[in-house]
Amino acid sequence: MRRYFEFRTVSCLLAAGAIAGVALGLAGQSACAAEPSLESFIPGSHVADVYGSKRDGKRDHTGVDVAAPQGTPIAAPADATVVEVSDLFHGEPRYGKAVVLKLDDGTLLWVTHLDGYSVRAGDRLSAGDVFATVGMTQFMKVPHVHIEAYRETGVDRRVDPAAVWPFLARG
Ligand SMILES: [Zn+2]
């Protein structure tokens, strides 16, 4: 699997080499200096809609929408186990294909509206592992993934995905 974190680590190692006097172009150093961002996990993407936004005549938005070109790879935000994959999540065409990740703190992350996925239930992912691609359904105006987050326990289990994955905060 392609891993963005490994790419970043290599860049930083190269930058460290530069400090030690090894010849190096500026590209490696700038890649190292950059903080991880949404771009690190879903290249070329942006947050298109936040959790809880008001929608005319309908319930508030239950997740975060991340828009990116169809087929853009999606990397795991943290170490996680795949608990479910589905071609018709919850039998709902509006969700389409989905992968549910269980992060190591027990949080469940639904990643829906996928074009495809490359994992099976039970697979283990490290942060940065690519597991799926951004999709487009007949219900959508632009390709995006819709991400929901659930704590395993508690009365109000659904939470703002940006509280779990800070890069999902619109910034
Ligand atoms: Zn959405």
PDB file of C-alpha atoms and ligand atoms in Angstrom:
ATOM      1  CA  MET A   1       0.000   0.000   0.000  1.00  0.00           C
ATOM      2  CA  ARG A   2       1.140   3.522  -0.721  1.00  0.00           C
ATOM      3  CA  ARG A   3       1.878   5.445   2.433  1.00  0.00           C
ATOM      4  CA  TYR A   4       2.098   9.203   2.545  1.00  0.00           C
ATOM      5  CA  PHE A   5       3.722   9.143   5.949  1.00  0.00           C
ATOM      6  CA  GLU A   6       6.628   7.117   4.628  1.00  0.00           C
ATOM      7  CA  PHE A   7       7.125   9.636   1.861  1.00  0.00           C
ATOM      8  CA  ARG A   8       7.164  12.377   4.450  1.00  0.00           C
ATOM      9  CA  THR A   9       9.611  10.472   6.632  1.00  0.00           C
ATOM     10  CA  VAL A  10      11.979   9.973   3.715  1.00  0.00           C
ATOM     11  CA  SER A  11      11.830  13.687   2.958  1.00  0.00           C
ATOM     12  CA  CYS A  12      12.659  14.529   6.552  1.00  0.00           C
ATOM     13  CA  LEU A  13      15.543  12.063   6.606  1.00  0.00           C
ATOM     14  CA  LEU A  14      16.902  13.697   3.479  1.00  0.00           C
ATOM     15  CA  ALA A  15      16.600  17.078   5.146  1.00  0.00           C
ATOM     16  CA  ALA A  16      18.452  15.735   8.184  1.00  0.00           C
ATOM     17  CA  GLY A  17      21.145  14.572   5.802  1.00  0.00           C
ATOM     18  CA  ALA A  18      21.371  18.100   4.430  1.00  0.00           C
ATOM     19  CA  ILE A  19      22.052  19.400   7.916  1.00  0.00           C
ATOM     20  CA  ALA A  20      24.871  16.869   8.142  1.00  0.00           C
ATOM     21  CA  GLY A  21      26.368  18.354   4.986  1.00  0.00           C
ATOM     22  CA  VAL A  22      24.934  15.971   2.384  1.00  0.00           C
ATOM     23  CA  ALA A  23      23.976  17.677  -0.871  1.00  0.00           C
ATOM     24  CA  LEU A  24      20.225  18.114  -1.146  1.00  0.00           C
ATOM     25  CA  GLY A  25      17.746  20.178  -3.119  1.00  0.00           C
ATOM     26  CA  LEU A  26      15.346  22.492  -1.346  1.00  0.00           C
ATOM     27  CA  ALA A  27      12.346  20.297  -2.151  1.00  0.00           C
ATOM     28  CA  GLY A  28      13.171  17.741   0.510  1.00  0.00           C
ATOM     29  CA  GLN A  29      13.563  20.366   3.172  1.00  0.00           C
ATOM     30  CA  SER A  30      10.303  22.100   2.410  1.00  0.00           C
ATOM     31  CA  ALA A  31       8.450  18.779   2.415  1.00  0.00           C
ATOM     32  CA  CYS A  32       9.879  18.073   5.843  1.00  0.00           C
ATOM     33  CA  ALA A  33       9.046  21.489   7.216  1.00  0.00           C
ATOM     34  CA  ALA A  34       5.389  21.213   6.197  1.00  0.00           C
ATOM     35  CA  GLU A  35       3.051  20.152   8.977  1.00  0.00           C
ATOM     36  CA  PRO A  36       0.791  17.174   8.230  1.00  0.00           C
ATOM     37  CA  SER A  37      -2.473  18.422   6.778  1.00  0.00           C
ATOM     38  CA  LEU A  38      -5.574  17.152   5.037  1.00  0.00           C
ATOM     39  CA  GLU A  39      -3.431  17.231   1.886  1.00  0.00           C
ATOM     40  CA  SER A  40      -1.246  14.515   3.450  1.00  0.00           C
ATOM     41  CA  PHE A  41      -4.214  12.132   3.593  1.00  0.00           C
ATOM     42  CA  ILE A  42      -6.432  13.145   0.654  1.00  0.00           C
ATOM     43  CA  PRO A  43      -4.294  15.009  -1.908  1.00  0.00           C
ATOM     44  CA  GLY A  44      -5.875  17.975  -3.657  1.00  0.00           C
ATOM     45  CA  SER A  45      -8.878  17.971  -1.332  1.00  0.00           C
ATOM     46  CA  HIS A  46     -10.678  20.572   0.713  1.00  0.00           C
ATOM     47  CA  VAL A  47     -13.401  20.542   3.358  1.00  0.00           C
ATOM     48  CA  ALA A  48     -16.596  21.296   1.463  1.00  0.00           C
ATOM     49  CA  ASP A  49     -19.063  21.115   4.361  1.00  0.00           C
ATOM     50  CA  VAL A  50     -18.663  20.848   8.105  1.00  0.00           C
ATOM     51  CA  TYR A  51     -20.436  18.794  10.764  1.00  0.00           C
ATOM     52  CA  GLY A  52     -23.753  20.183  11.969  1.00  0.00           C
ATOM     53  CA  SER A  53     -24.292  22.610   9.112  1.00  0.00           C
ATOM     54  CA  LYS A  54     -27.948  23.509   8.562  1.00  0.00           C
ATOM     55  CA  ARG A  55     -29.670  22.053   5.550  1.00  0.00           C
ATOM     56  CA  ASP A  56     -32.979  23.345   4.259  1.00  0.00           C
ATOM     57  CA  GLY A  57     -35.854  21.251   5.542  1.00  0.00           C
ATOM     58  CA  LYS A  58     -33.580  18.376   6.498  1.00  0.00           C
ATOM     59  CA  ARG A  59     -31.618  17.320   9.543  1.00  0.00           C
ATOM     60  CA  ASP A  60     -28.281  18.933  10.231  1.00  0.00           C
ATOM     61  CA  HIS A  61     -25.294  17.575   8.369  1.00  0.00           C
ATOM     62  CA  THR A  62     -24.190  14.400  10.153  1.00  0.00           C
ATOM     63  CA  GLY A  63     -20.589  14.396   8.962  1.00  0.00           C
ATOM     64  CA  VAL A  64     -17.831  16.305   7.219  1.00  0.00           C
ATOM     65  CA  ASP A  65     -17.618  16.439   3.420  1.00  0.00           C
ATOM     66  CA  VAL A  66     -14.184  16.402   1.814  1.00  0.00           C
ATOM     67  CA  ALA A  67     -14.216  17.226  -1.898  1.00  0.00           C
ATOM     68  CA  ALA A  68     -11.527  15.962  -4.259  1.00  0.00           C
ATOM     69  CA  PRO A  69     -11.391  14.638  -7.815  1.00  0.00           C
ATOM     70  CA  GLN A  70     -12.976  11.226  -8.309  1.00  0.00           C
ATOM     71  CA  GLY A  71     -10.410   8.488  -7.706  1.00  0.00           C
ATOM     72  CA  THR A  72      -8.228  10.520  -5.328  1.00  0.00           C
ATOM     73  CA  PRO A  73      -6.600   8.163  -2.790  1.00  0.00           C
ATOM     74  CA  ILE A  74      -7.625   8.355   0.873  1.00  0.00           C
ATOM     75  CA  ALA A  75      -5.120   7.448   3.602  1.00  0.00           C
ATOM     76  CA  ALA A  76      -5.922   6.330   7.148  1.00  0.00           C
ATOM     77  CA  PRO A  77      -5.701   9.216   9.634  1.00  0.00           C
ATOM     78  CA  ALA A  78      -4.369   6.961  12.408  1.00  0.00           C
ATOM     79  CA  ASP A  79      -3.599   3.325  13.118  1.00  0.00           C
ATOM     80  CA  ALA A  80      -6.874   1.482  12.672  1.00  0.00           C
ATOM     81  CA  THR A  81      -8.649  -1.795  11.975  1.00  0.00           C
ATOM     82  CA  VAL A  82     -11.122  -2.152   9.122  1.00  0.00           C
ATOM     83  CA  VAL A  83     -14.389  -3.309  10.692  1.00  0.00           C
ATOM     84  CA  GLU A  84     -16.698  -3.143   7.672  1.00  0.00           C
ATOM     85  CA  VAL A  85     -16.632  -2.588   3.944  1.00  0.00           C
ATOM     86  CA  SER A  86     -19.801  -2.220   1.906  1.00  0.00           C
ATOM     87  CA  ASP A  87     -20.902  -1.522  -1.648  1.00  0.00           C
ATOM     88  CA  LEU A  88     -24.253  -0.210  -0.380  1.00  0.00           C
ATOM     89  CA  PHE A  89     -23.658   1.007   3.154  1.00  0.00           C
ATOM     90  CA  HIS A  90     -26.699   0.502   5.431  1.00  0.00           C
ATOM     91  CA  GLY A  91     -28.644  -0.282   2.260  1.00  0.00           C
ATOM     92  CA  GLU A  92     -28.622   3.446   1.500  1.00  0.00           C
ATOM     93  CA  PRO A  93     -27.788   4.570  -2.034  1.00  0.00           C
ATOM     94  CA  ARG A  94     -26.972   8.007  -0.624  1.00  0.00           C
ATOM     95  CA  TYR A  95     -24.026   6.476   1.252  1.00  0.00           C
ATOM     96  CA  GLY A  96     -22.877   4.266  -1.606  1.00  0.00           C
ATOM     97  CA  LYS A  97     -19.637   2.405  -1.029  1.00  0.00           C
ATOM     98  CA  ALA A  98     -18.130   2.777   2.424  1.00  0.00           C
ATOM     99  CA  VAL A  99     -15.347   1.653   4.722  1.00  0.00           C
ATOM    100  CA  VAL A 100     -15.667   1.748   8.511  1.00  0.00           C
ATOM    101  CA  LEU A 101     -12.415   2.115  10.420  1.00  0.00           C
ATOM    102  CA  LYS A 102     -12.013   1.512  14.138  1.00  0.00           C
ATOM    103  CA  LEU A 103      -9.214   3.677  15.462  1.00  0.00           C
ATOM    104  CA  ASP A 104      -7.135   2.349  18.312  1.00  0.00           C
ATOM    105  CA  ASP A 105      -8.973   4.601  20.823  1.00  0.00           C
ATOM    106  CA  GLY A 106     -12.230   2.835  19.873  1.00  0.00           C
ATOM    107  CA  THR A 107     -13.609   5.622  17.680  1.00  0.00           C
ATOM    108  CA  LEU A 108     -15.482   4.432  14.599  1.00  0.00           C
ATOM    109  CA  LEU A 109     -14.940   6.416  11.417  1.00  0.00           C
ATOM    110  CA  TRP A 110     -17.367   5.988   8.513  1.00  0.00           C
ATOM    111  CA  VAL A 111     -15.878   6.983   5.167  1.00  0.00           C
ATOM    112  CA  THR A 112     -18.646   6.931   2.556  1.00  0.00           C
ATOM    113  CA  HIS A 113     -19.288   7.916  -1.097  1.00  0.00           C
ATOM    114  CA  LEU A 114     -16.234   5.927  -2.160  1.00  0.00           C
ATOM    115  CA  ASP A 115     -15.266   5.169  -5.712  1.00  0.00           C
ATOM    116  CA  GLY A 116     -13.564   2.016  -4.483  1.00  0.00           C
ATOM    117  CA  TYR A 117     -11.618   0.467  -1.615  1.00  0.00           C
ATOM    118  CA  SER A 118      -8.618  -1.831  -1.335  1.00  0.00           C
ATOM    119  CA  VAL A 119      -9.216  -3.424   2.084  1.00  0.00           C
ATOM    120  CA  ARG A 120     -11.328  -6.105   3.739  1.00  0.00           C
ATOM    121  CA  ALA A 121     -12.893  -6.351   7.172  1.00  0.00           C
ATOM    122  CA  GLY A 122     -10.207  -7.305   9.670  1.00  0.00           C
ATOM    123  CA  ASP A 123      -7.362  -5.623   7.797  1.00  0.00           C
ATOM    124  CA  ARG A 124      -4.965  -3.621   9.889  1.00  0.00           C
ATOM    125  CA  LEU A 125      -3.938  -0.141   8.700  1.00  0.00           C
ATOM    126  CA  SER A 126      -1.170   2.157   9.841  1.00  0.00           C
ATOM    127  CA  ALA A 127      -1.597   5.921   9.719  1.00  0.00           C
ATOM    128  CA  GLY A 128      -0.965   6.977   6.129  1.00  0.00           C
ATOM    129  CA  ASP A 129      -2.010   3.699   4.491  1.00  0.00           C
ATOM    130  CA  VAL A 130      -4.194   4.276   1.441  1.00  0.00           C
ATOM    131  CA  PHE A 131      -7.411   2.254   1.733  1.00  0.00           C
ATOM    132  CA  ALA A 132      -9.960   3.825  -0.618  1.00  0.00           C
ATOM    133  CA  THR A 133     -10.642   6.440  -3.300  1.00  0.00           C
ATOM    134  CA  VAL A 134     -13.004   9.404  -3.519  1.00  0.00           C
ATOM    135  CA  GLY A 135     -16.244   8.686  -5.342  1.00  0.00           C
ATOM    136  CA  MET A 136     -19.258  10.276  -6.930  1.00  0.00           C
ATOM    137  CA  THR A 137     -22.861   9.115  -6.724  1.00  0.00           C
ATOM    138  CA  GLN A 138     -25.953  10.168  -8.620  1.00  0.00           C
ATOM    139  CA  PHE A 139     -27.006  12.210  -5.583  1.00  0.00           C
ATOM    140  CA  MET A 140     -23.927  14.414  -5.563  1.00  0.00           C
ATOM    141  CA  LYS A 141     -23.056  17.623  -7.384  1.00  0.00           C
ATOM    142  CA  VAL A 142     -19.296  17.183  -6.962  1.00  0.00           C
ATOM    143  CA  PRO A 143     -17.196  14.146  -5.996  1.00  0.00           C
ATOM    144  CA  HIS A 144     -16.553  14.012  -2.254  1.00  0.00           C
ATOM    145  CA  VAL A 145     -16.349  11.672   0.692  1.00  0.00           C
ATOM    146  CA  HIS A 146     -18.767  12.030   3.598  1.00  0.00           C
ATOM    147  CA  ILE A 147     -17.106  11.137   6.907  1.00  0.00           C
ATOM    148  CA  GLU A 148     -18.929  10.420  10.172  1.00  0.00           C
ATOM    149  CA  ALA A 149     -17.402   9.626  13.556  1.00  0.00           C
ATOM    150  CA  TYR A 150     -18.814   7.655  16.489  1.00  0.00           C
ATOM    151  CA  ARG A 151     -17.457   7.082  19.969  1.00  0.00           C
ATOM    152  CA  GLU A 152     -17.902   3.487  21.055  1.00  0.00           C
ATOM    153  CA  THR A 153     -19.620   4.412  24.275  1.00  0.00           C
ATOM    154  CA  GLY A 154     -21.600   7.339  25.588  1.00  0.00           C
ATOM    155  CA  VAL A 155     -25.099   8.710  25.270  1.00  0.00           C
ATOM    156  CA  ASP A 156     -24.470  10.921  22.266  1.00  0.00           C
ATOM    157  CA  ARG A 157     -22.217   8.655  20.287  1.00  0.00           C
ATOM    158  CA  ARG A 158     -21.954  10.612  17.082  1.00  0.00           C
ATOM    159  CA  VAL A 159     -19.308  13.315  17.226  1.00  0.00           C
ATOM    160  CA  ASP A 160     -17.781  15.927  14.956  1.00  0.00           C
ATOM    161  CA  PRO A 161     -15.199  14.057  12.838  1.00  0.00           C
ATOM    162  CA  ALA A 162     -12.950  17.114  13.143  1.00  0.00           C
ATOM    163  CA  ALA A 163     -12.684  16.326  16.868  1.00  0.00           C
ATOM    164  CA  VAL A 164     -11.225  12.957  15.892  1.00  0.00           C
ATOM    165  CA  TRP A 165      -9.295  14.024  12.793  1.00  0.00           C
ATOM    166  CA  PRO A 166      -8.336  17.708  13.274  1.00  0.00           C
ATOM    167  CA  PHE A 167      -7.463  18.197   9.606  1.00  0.00           C
ATOM    168  CA  LEU A 168     -11.208  18.015   8.917  1.00  0.00           C
ATOM    169  CA  ALA A 169     -11.788  21.383  10.573  1.00  0.00           C
ATOM    170  CA  ARG A 170     -12.353  23.947   7.874  1.00  0.00           C
ATOM    171  CA  GLY A 171      -9.371  26.227   7.917  1.00  0.00           C
TER     172      GLY A 171
HETATM  173 ZN    ZN B   1     -22.017  14.896   3.805  1.00  0.00          ZN
END
